[in-house]
């Protein structure tokens, strides 16, 4: 997407520098910083400490990490060590494991001499595939927004609520939940977005708001607790969120607080959609309770980062000394609360049948593997 008329992806290989570069998201929206990732430790830190974040981008970063490692040392020992170190960085987003497996399964049968170029080509391809999946999610999601818009009075926008940042910054480009929004704007449909701030790390306040601002999309930043109230008052037409892992039966794991939005949406007859590229589906897991939920540092709860009066970026403590923070980073929304899954192939029910109908080849692969 564009920043001040220049097109950016969230990660790219800079041919001139011969290096992978990313937008370091820790400093947004106040500072736009691009950094290079070179060593395995750089890549691992970038994922673990959330310089990059969002399930698809975590996967894309891991793919580039393996590619860079293969340039340094293409041995099986190094391939396995890199897989292990990267896999430990963040446990919930399945795209991480998906990308690491894609890379290892491709590279293992190859002679060492051919691994670096094959790994580089596949990492670039994984990024391109993510962009295309997300573009198609937008094409399909647009039809949902278009249908809602058709029932509105002239000049009345479609009000969309979203949680966390499932925007282009969370993917390689377009975003998942935001792609239908960007497509709606391109199609000339009036929309307005309620952006949940998304405590504790405020991905909504810092990242989604920044995306909406940069693209001139009307929006308001709201506290995480406002959504239910707005739904009761008829001020939300549809909820669209992303996901870090969706099970083969359609349960959806996403940023903490998503479940409460889904409950409120159900109570108020507001449709609740989840947008996802297929690498976010964990075909090996049926029930959401089986998904590992990342526990992050309590300091993310007790402290908040922002721009200080002198313009610098700083952190302030908001709770008393000695109060520990409890920080489960994701929750599971049961499929019964999900109106539909917006995938690159179309919209399907959040159910075993819905997903199997959309991705029949995955079901036969699982059957053969089992
Ligand atoms: O902890 P984060 O910022 O990596 O969490 C991101 C989310 O929960 C997103 O909603 C999810 O990864 C989908 S991104 C397209």
CSV table of C-alpha atoms and ligand atoms in Angstrom, one decimal:
chain,number,residue,atom,x,y,z
A,1,UNK,CA,0.0,0.0,0.0
A,2,UNK,CA,1.1,3.6,-0.3
A,3,UNK,CA,2.8,5.8,2.2
A,4,UNK,CA,3.0,9.4,0.9
A,5,UNK,CA,2.6,8.2,-2.7
A,6,UNK,CA,5.3,5.6,-2.5
A,7,UNK,CA,4.3,1.9,-2.6
A,8,UNK,CA,5.6,-0.2,0.2
A,9,UNK,CA,5.2,-3.8,1.3
A,10,UNK,CA,5.8,-4.6,4.9
A,11,UNK,CA,8.8,-6.8,4.0
A,12,UNK,CA,11.0,-7.0,0.8
A,13,UNK,CA,14.3,-8.1,-0.5
A,14,UNK,CA,16.4,-5.1,-1.5
A,15,UNK,CA,18.4,-6.2,-4.5
A,16,UNK,CA,20.9,-3.4,-4.3
A,17,UNK,CA,21.7,-3.9,-0.6
A,18,UNK,CA,21.4,-7.7,-1.0
A,19,UNK,CA,19.4,-7.7,2.2
A,20,UNK,CA,15.9,-8.3,3.6
A,21,UNK,CA,14.3,-5.1,4.8
A,22,UNK,CA,11.2,-4.5,6.9
A,23,UNK,CA,9.1,-1.7,8.3
A,24,UNK,CA,10.0,-1.7,12.0
A,25,UNK,CA,6.5,-1.5,13.4
A,26,UNK,CA,7.5,-0.8,17.0
A,27,UNK,CA,7.8,2.9,16.2
A,28,UNK,CA,4.6,3.5,14.3
A,29,UNK,CA,2.6,5.7,14.0
A,30,UNK,CA,5.1,8.3,15.3
A,31,UNK,CA,8.2,7.2,13.3
A,32,UNK,CA,8.6,5.3,10.1
A,33,UNK,CA,11.7,3.3,10.3
A,34,UNK,CA,13.0,0.7,7.8
A,35,UNK,CA,15.6,-1.8,9.1
A,36,UNK,CA,17.6,-4.6,7.6
A,37,UNK,CA,17.5,-8.1,8.9
A,38,UNK,CA,20.7,-10.1,8.4
A,39,UNK,CA,21.5,-12.8,11.0
A,40,UNK,CA,19.2,-15.5,12.3
A,41,UNK,CA,19.2,-13.7,15.6
A,42,UNK,CA,17.9,-10.5,13.9
A,43,UNK,CA,15.0,-12.4,12.3
A,44,UNK,CA,14.2,-14.2,15.5
A,45,UNK,CA,14.2,-11.0,17.5
A,46,UNK,CA,12.1,-9.2,14.8
A,47,UNK,CA,9.4,-11.8,15.1
A,48,UNK,CA,9.6,-12.4,18.9
A,49,UNK,CA,9.8,-8.7,19.8
A,50,UNK,CA,7.2,-7.7,17.3
A,51,UNK,CA,9.2,-5.5,14.9
A,52,UNK,CA,7.0,-7.4,12.5
A,53,UNK,CA,3.8,-9.0,13.6
A,54,UNK,CA,0.5,-10.3,12.2
A,55,UNK,CA,0.2,-14.0,11.3
A,56,UNK,CA,0.9,-13.8,7.5
A,57,UNK,CA,3.8,-11.4,8.0
A,58,UNK,CA,5.3,-13.6,10.7
A,59,UNK,CA,5.3,-16.5,8.1
A,60,UNK,CA,6.8,-14.4,5.4
A,61,UNK,CA,9.6,-13.2,7.7
A,62,UNK,CA,10.4,-16.7,8.7
A,63,UNK,CA,10.6,-17.8,5.0
A,64,UNK,CA,13.1,-15.0,4.3
A,65,UNK,CA,15.0,-16.0,7.5
A,66,UNK,CA,15.5,-19.5,6.2
A,67,UNK,CA,16.5,-18.2,2.8
A,68,UNK,CA,19.2,-15.9,4.3
A,69,UNK,CA,20.4,-18.8,6.5
A,70,UNK,CA,20.8,-21.0,3.4
A,71,UNK,CA,23.1,-18.4,1.8
A,72,UNK,CA,25.3,-18.6,4.9
A,73,UNK,CA,25.3,-22.3,5.6
A,74,UNK,CA,23.0,-24.7,3.5
A,75,UNK,CA,23.6,-27.8,5.7
A,76,UNK,CA,20.8,-29.9,7.2
A,77,UNK,CA,22.1,-29.1,10.6
A,78,UNK,CA,21.7,-25.4,10.0
A,79,UNK,CA,18.3,-25.8,8.4
A,80,UNK,CA,17.0,-27.7,11.4
A,81,UNK,CA,18.6,-25.3,13.9
A,82,UNK,CA,17.1,-22.3,12.1
A,83,UNK,CA,13.6,-24.0,11.9
A,84,UNK,CA,13.8,-24.7,15.7
A,85,UNK,CA,14.9,-21.2,16.7
A,86,UNK,CA,12.4,-19.4,14.6
A,87,UNK,CA,9.5,-21.7,15.5
A,88,UNK,CA,10.0,-20.9,19.2
A,89,UNK,CA,9.5,-17.1,18.6
A,90,UNK,CA,5.7,-16.9,18.7
A,91,UNK,CA,3.5,-19.9,19.4
A,92,UNK,CA,0.0,-19.0,18.2
A,93,UNK,CA,0.1,-17.9,14.6
A,94,UNK,CA,0.1,-21.1,12.5
A,95,UNK,CA,1.5,-19.2,9.5
A,96,UNK,CA,4.9,-19.4,11.2
A,97,UNK,CA,5.0,-23.2,11.2
A,98,UNK,CA,3.4,-23.3,7.8
A,99,UNK,CA,6.1,-21.2,6.2
A,100,UNK,CA,9.0,-23.0,8.0
A,101,UNK,CA,7.6,-26.4,6.9
A,102,UNK,CA,7.2,-25.1,3.3
A,103,UNK,CA,10.8,-24.0,3.3
A,104,UNK,CA,12.2,-27.2,4.9
A,105,UNK,CA,10.1,-29.6,2.8
A,106,UNK,CA,11.4,-27.8,-0.3
A,107,UNK,CA,15.0,-27.7,0.7
A,108,UNK,CA,15.6,-31.1,2.3
A,109,UNK,CA,15.6,-33.1,-0.9
A,110,UNK,CA,17.9,-30.6,-2.7
A,111,UNK,CA,21.7,-30.8,-2.9
A,112,UNK,CA,23.3,-28.2,-0.6
A,113,UNK,CA,24.7,-26.3,-3.6
A,114,UNK,CA,21.2,-25.5,-4.9
A,115,UNK,CA,19.5,-24.6,-1.6
A,116,UNK,CA,20.3,-20.9,-1.4
A,117,UNK,CA,18.8,-19.9,-4.7
A,118,UNK,CA,15.8,-22.2,-4.3
A,119,UNK,CA,15.1,-20.9,-0.8
A,120,UNK,CA,15.4,-17.3,-1.9
A,121,UNK,CA,13.0,-17.9,-4.8
A,122,UNK,CA,10.4,-19.6,-2.5
A,123,UNK,CA,10.6,-16.9,0.1
A,124,UNK,CA,9.9,-14.3,-2.5
A,125,UNK,CA,7.1,-16.4,-3.9
A,126,UNK,CA,5.5,-16.9,-0.4
A,127,UNK,CA,5.4,-13.1,-0.1
A,128,UNK,CA,3.8,-12.7,-3.6
A,129,UNK,CA,1.3,-15.5,-2.8
A,130,UNK,CA,0.3,-13.7,0.4
A,131,UNK,CA,-0.3,-10.4,-1.6
A,132,UNK,CA,-2.5,-12.3,-4.1
A,133,UNK,CA,-4.5,-14.2,-1.4
A,134,UNK,CA,-5.2,-10.9,0.4
A,135,UNK,CA,-6.2,-9.2,-2.8
A,136,UNK,CA,-8.7,-11.9,-3.5
A,137,UNK,CA,-10.0,-11.7,0.1
A,138,UNK,CA,-10.7,-8.1,-0.7
A,139,UNK,CA,-12.5,-9.0,-3.9
A,140,UNK,CA,-14.8,-11.5,-2.0
A,141,UNK,CA,-15.2,-9.4,1.1
A,142,UNK,CA,-16.2,-6.4,-1.1
A,143,UNK,CA,-19.4,-8.2,-2.0
A,144,UNK,CA,-20.4,-8.4,1.7
A,145,UNK,CA,-19.9,-4.7,2.1
A,146,UNK,CA,-21.6,-4.0,-1.2
A,147,UNK,CA,-24.7,-5.9,-0.1
A,148,UNK,CA,-24.9,-3.9,3.2
A,149,UNK,CA,-24.4,-0.7,1.3
A,150,UNK,CA,-27.3,-1.5,-1.0
A,151,UNK,CA,-29.6,-1.4,2.1
A,152,UNK,CA,-28.4,2.0,3.3
A,153,UNK,CA,-29.9,5.4,2.7
A,154,UNK,CA,-27.9,7.5,0.2
A,155,UNK,CA,-24.9,9.1,1.8
A,156,UNK,CA,-25.0,6.7,4.8
A,157,UNK,CA,-21.7,4.9,5.2
A,158,UNK,CA,-21.3,1.2,6.0
A,159,UNK,CA,-20.0,1.0,9.6
A,160,UNK,CA,-17.4,-1.7,10.0
A,161,UNK,CA,-15.8,-2.6,13.3
A,162,UNK,CA,-12.4,-4.2,13.4
A,163,UNK,CA,-10.1,-5.4,16.2
A,164,UNK,CA,-6.3,-5.4,16.4
A,165,UNK,CA,-4.4,-4.8,13.1
A,166,UNK,CA,-5.2,-7.3,10.4
A,167,UNK,CA,-4.2,-4.6,7.9
A,168,UNK,CA,-1.5,-4.5,5.3
A,169,UNK,CA,1.1,-4.1,8.0
A,170,UNK,CA,0.1,-7.5,9.4
A,171,UNK,CA,0.5,-9.2,6.0
A,172,UNK,CA,2.9,-8.5,3.1
A,173,UNK,CA,0.3,-6.2,1.5
A,174,UNK,CA,-3.4,-5.4,1.4
A,175,UNK,CA,-4.2,-7.0,4.9
A,176,UNK,CA,-6.9,-9.5,5.5
A,177,UNK,CA,-9.7,-7.7,7.4
A,178,UNK,CA,-8.7,-4.4,5.8
A,179,UNK,CA,-8.6,-5.7,2.2
A,180,UNK,CA,-12.4,-5.6,1.7
A,181,UNK,CA,-12.3,-2.1,3.2
A,182,UNK,CA,-9.6,-0.9,0.7
A,183,UNK,CA,-11.6,-2.6,-2.1
A,184,UNK,CA,-14.8,-0.9,-1.0
A,185,UNK,CA,-13.2,2.5,-1.1
A,186,UNK,CA,-11.8,1.8,-4.6
A,187,UNK,CA,-15.3,0.8,-5.6
A,188,UNK,CA,-16.7,4.1,-4.4
A,189,UNK,CA,-18.6,2.7,-1.5
A,190,UNK,CA,-18.8,5.0,1.6
A,191,UNK,CA,-17.5,3.2,4.6
A,192,UNK,CA,-16.6,4.2,8.2
A,193,UNK,CA,-14.4,2.1,10.4
A,194,UNK,CA,-14.6,1.7,14.2
A,195,UNK,CA,-11.0,0.9,15.2
A,196,UNK,CA,-10.7,-1.0,18.5
A,197,UNK,CA,-7.6,0.3,20.3
A,198,UNK,CA,-6.6,-3.3,21.2
A,199,UNK,CA,-4.9,-3.3,24.5
A,200,UNK,CA,-2.3,-4.1,25.6
A,201,UNK,CA,-0.1,-3.3,22.7
A,202,UNK,CA,-2.6,-1.0,21.0
A,203,UNK,CA,-2.2,-2.4,17.4
A,204,UNK,CA,-5.5,-0.8,16.6
A,205,UNK,CA,-4.6,2.6,17.9
A,206,UNK,CA,-1.1,2.6,16.6
A,207,UNK,CA,-1.3,0.6,13.3
A,208,UNK,CA,-4.9,0.3,12.0
A,209,UNK,CA,-5.5,4.0,12.7
A,210,UNK,CA,-2.3,4.9,10.9
A,211,UNK,CA,-3.4,2.8,7.9
A,212,UNK,CA,-6.8,4.3,7.8
A,213,UNK,CA,-5.3,7.8,8.1
A,214,UNK,CA,-2.8,7.1,5.3
A,215,UNK,CA,-5.5,6.0,3.0
A,216,UNK,CA,-8.1,8.6,3.9
A,217,UNK,CA,-10.6,6.1,5.2
A,218,UNK,CA,-13.1,7.7,7.6
A,219,UNK,CA,-12.6,6.1,11.0
A,220,UNK,CA,-12.8,6.6,14.8
A,221,UNK,CA,-10.5,5.0,17.3
A,222,UNK,CA,-12.6,3.5,20.2
A,223,UNK,CA,-11.7,1.8,23.4
A,224,UNK,CA,-12.0,-1.9,23.4
A,225,UNK,CA,-15.1,-1.8,25.6
A,226,UNK,CA,-17.1,0.4,23.3
A,227,UNK,CA,-18.0,-2.1,20.6
A,228,UNK,CA,-21.0,-3.7,22.4
A,229,UNK,CA,-22.5,-0.3,23.1
A,230,UNK,CA,-22.2,0.8,19.5
A,231,UNK,CA,-23.8,-2.4,18.3
A,232,UNK,CA,-26.8,-2.0,20.7
A,233,UNK,CA,-27.3,1.5,19.1
A,234,UNK,CA,-27.2,0.1,15.6
A,235,UNK,CA,-23.9,1.9,14.8
A,236,UNK,CA,-22.1,-1.2,13.6
A,237,UNK,CA,-23.2,-2.9,10.4
A,238,UNK,CA,-20.6,-5.6,10.3
A,239,UNK,CA,-17.5,-6.8,12.2
A,240,UNK,CA,-14.5,-8.0,10.1
A,241,UNK,CA,-11.4,-9.3,11.9
A,242,UNK,CA,-8.3,-11.4,11.1
A,243,UNK,CA,-7.1,-14.6,12.7
A,244,UNK,CA,-3.8,-16.1,13.8
A,245,UNK,CA,-5.1,-19.7,13.5
A,246,UNK,CA,-8.4,-21.1,12.4
A,247,UNK,CA,-9.1,-24.8,13.0
A,248,UNK,CA,-10.3,-27.3,10.4
A,249,UNK,CA,-13.7,-27.1,12.1
A,250,UNK,CA,-13.9,-23.3,11.9
A,251,UNK,CA,-13.0,-22.1,15.4
A,252,UNK,CA,-11.1,-18.8,15.2
A,253,UNK,CA,-8.1,-17.8,17.3
A,254,UNK,CA,-7.3,-14.1,17.1
A,255,UNK,CA,-6.1,-11.2,19.3
A,256,UNK,CA,-7.4,-11.1,22.8
A,257,UNK,CA,-10.8,-9.5,23.0
A,258,UNK,CA,-12.0,-10.8,19.6
A,259,UNK,CA,-14.3,-13.3,21.4
A,260,UNK,CA,-16.1,-10.5,23.4
A,261,UNK,CA,-16.7,-8.7,20.1
A,262,UNK,CA,-18.2,-11.9,18.6
A,263,UNK,CA,-20.5,-12.4,21.6
A,264,UNK,CA,-21.7,-8.8,21.4
A,265,UNK,CA,-22.2,-9.1,17.6
A,266,UNK,CA,-24.3,-12.3,18.1
A,267,UNK,CA,-26.4,-10.6,20.8
A,268,UNK,CA,-27.1,-7.7,18.4
A,269,UNK,CA,-27.5,-9.6,15.1
A,270,UNK,CA,-24.5,-8.0,13.7
A,271,UNK,CA,-22.7,-10.2,11.1
A,272,UNK,CA,-19.2,-11.2,12.3
A,273,UNK,CA,-16.8,-12.2,9.5
A,274,UNK,CA,-13.2,-13.4,9.8
A,275,UNK,CA,-10.8,-12.8,6.9
A,276,UNK,CA,-7.9,-15.2,6.3
A,277,UNK,CA,-5.6,-16.6,3.7
A,278,UNK,CA,-5.5,-20.4,3.6
A,279,UNK,CA,-2.0,-20.7,5.3
A,280,UNK,CA,-3.8,-19.5,8.5
A,281,UNK,CA,-5.9,-22.7,8.6
A,282,UNK,CA,-4.5,-25.4,10.9
A,283,UNK,CA,-5.9,-28.6,9.2
A,284,UNK,CA,-4.4,-30.7,12.0
A,285,UNK,CA,-6.4,-29.1,14.7
A,286,UNK,CA,-10.2,-29.4,15.1
A,287,UNK,CA,-11.1,-27.5,18.3
A,288,UNK,CA,-9.9,-24.1,19.3
A,289,UNK,CA,-9.0,-25.3,22.8
A,290,UNK,CA,-6.1,-27.2,21.2
A,291,UNK,CA,-4.4,-24.0,20.1
A,292,UNK,CA,-1.4,-22.7,22.2
A,293,UNK,CA,-2.1,-19.2,23.5
A,294,UNK,CA,0.9,-17.0,23.7
A,295,UNK,CA,1.5,-15.5,27.2
A,296,UNK,CA,3.4,-12.3,26.8
A,297,UNK,CA,5.3,-10.2,29.3
A,298,UNK,CA,3.2,-8.6,32.0
A,299,UNK,CA,4.9,-5.3,31.4
A,300,UNK,CA,2.8,-4.9,28.2
A,301,UNK,CA,-0.2,-4.5,30.6
A,302,UNK,CA,1.4,-2.4,33.3
A,303,UNK,CA,3.2,0.0,30.9
A,304,UNK,CA,2.1,1.9,27.8
A,305,UNK,CA,4.2,3.3,25.0
A,306,UNK,CA,3.5,6.6,23.2
A,307,UNK,CA,4.8,9.9,22.1
A,308,UNK,CA,5.8,12.2,24.9
A,309,UNK,CA,5.3,15.9,25.1
A,310,UNK,CA,8.9,16.5,23.8
A,311,UNK,CA,8.2,14.4,20.7
A,312,UNK,CA,10.3,11.4,21.8
A,313,UNK,CA,8.8,7.9,22.0
A,314,UNK,CA,8.6,6.7,25.6
A,315,UNK,CA,6.9,4.3,28.0
A,316,UNK,CA,5.0,5.1,31.1
A,317,UNK,CA,3.8,2.9,34.0
A,318,UNK,CA,0.1,3.0,34.5
A,319,UNK,CA,-0.4,0.6,37.5
A,320,UNK,CA,1.0,0.6,41.0
A,321,UNK,CA,4.5,-0.8,41.7
A,322,UNK,CA,4.2,-4.5,42.5
A,323,UNK,CA,1.0,-5.2,40.6
A,324,UNK,CA,1.8,-8.0,38.1
A,325,UNK,CA,0.2,-8.0,34.6
A,326,UNK,CA,-1.5,-11.1,33.2
A,327,UNK,CA,-1.1,-11.2,29.5
A,328,UNK,CA,-2.8,-13.9,27.4
A,329,UNK,CA,-2.3,-12.5,23.9
A,330,UNK,CA,-5.1,-14.4,22.0
A,331,UNK,CA,-8.5,-15.9,22.5
A,332,UNK,CA,-10.7,-18.4,20.6
A,333,UNK,CA,-14.0,-17.4,19.1
A,334,UNK,CA,-16.1,-20.6,18.7
A,335,UNK,CA,-17.4,-21.2,15.2
A,336,UNK,CA,-21.0,-20.8,16.2
A,337,UNK,CA,-20.4,-17.0,16.7
A,338,UNK,CA,-18.8,-16.6,13.2
A,339,UNK,CA,-21.1,-15.6,10.3
A,340,UNK,CA,-18.5,-16.6,7.6
A,341,UNK,CA,-14.9,-17.0,6.7
A,342,UNK,CA,-13.6,-14.7,3.9
A,343,UNK,CA,-10.8,-16.7,2.1
A,344,UNK,CA,-9.0,-16.2,-1.1
A,345,UNK,CA,-11.3,-18.6,-2.8
A,346,UNK,CA,-14.6,-17.1,-1.5
A,347,UNK,CA,-16.7,-16.9,1.6
A,348,UNK,CA,-17.6,-20.1,3.4
A,349,UNK,CA,-19.3,-21.2,6.6
A,350,UNK,CA,-17.1,-21.6,9.7
A,351,UNK,CA,-17.6,-25.3,9.9
A,352,UNK,CA,-15.8,-28.5,8.9
A,353,UNK,CA,-18.1,-28.8,5.8
A,354,UNK,CA,-17.6,-25.1,4.9
A,355,UNK,CA,-13.8,-25.3,5.0
A,356,UNK,CA,-13.7,-28.7,3.4
A,357,UNK,CA,-15.9,-27.5,0.5
A,358,UNK,CA,-13.6,-24.6,-0.1
A,359,UNK,CA,-10.3,-26.5,0.2
A,360,UNK,CA,-11.1,-30.1,-0.7
A,361,UNK,CA,-7.4,-30.9,-1.5
A,362,UNK,CA,-6.5,-30.2,2.1
A,363,UNK,CA,-9.0,-32.8,3.4
A,364,UNK,CA,-7.6,-35.5,1.1
A,365,UNK,CA,-4.1,-34.6,2.2
A,366,UNK,CA,-5.0,-35.0,5.9
A,367,UNK,CA,-6.8,-38.3,5.2
A,368,UNK,CA,-3.7,-39.6,3.4
A,369,UNK,CA,-1.4,-38.4,6.1
A,370,UNK,CA,-3.6,-39.9,8.8
B,1,LIG,O1,0.1,-10.0,18.3
B,1,LIG,P1,-0.1,-9.6,16.8
B,1,LIG,O2,0.0,-8.2,16.6
B,1,LIG,O3,0.9,-10.4,15.9
B,1,LIG,O4,-1.5,-10.1,16.5
B,1,LIG,C1,-2.1,-9.9,15.3
B,1,LIG,C2,-3.5,-10.4,15.2
B,1,LIG,O5,-4.1,-10.9,16.1
B,1,LIG,C3,-4.1,-10.3,13.8
B,1,LIG,O6,-5.5,-10.0,13.9
B,1,LIG,C4,-3.9,-11.6,13.1
B,1,LIG,O7,-2.6,-12.0,13.1
B,1,LIG,C5,-4.4,-11.5,11.7
B,1,LIG,S1,-3.3,-10.6,10.7
B,1,LIG,C6,-3.8,-10.5,9.1
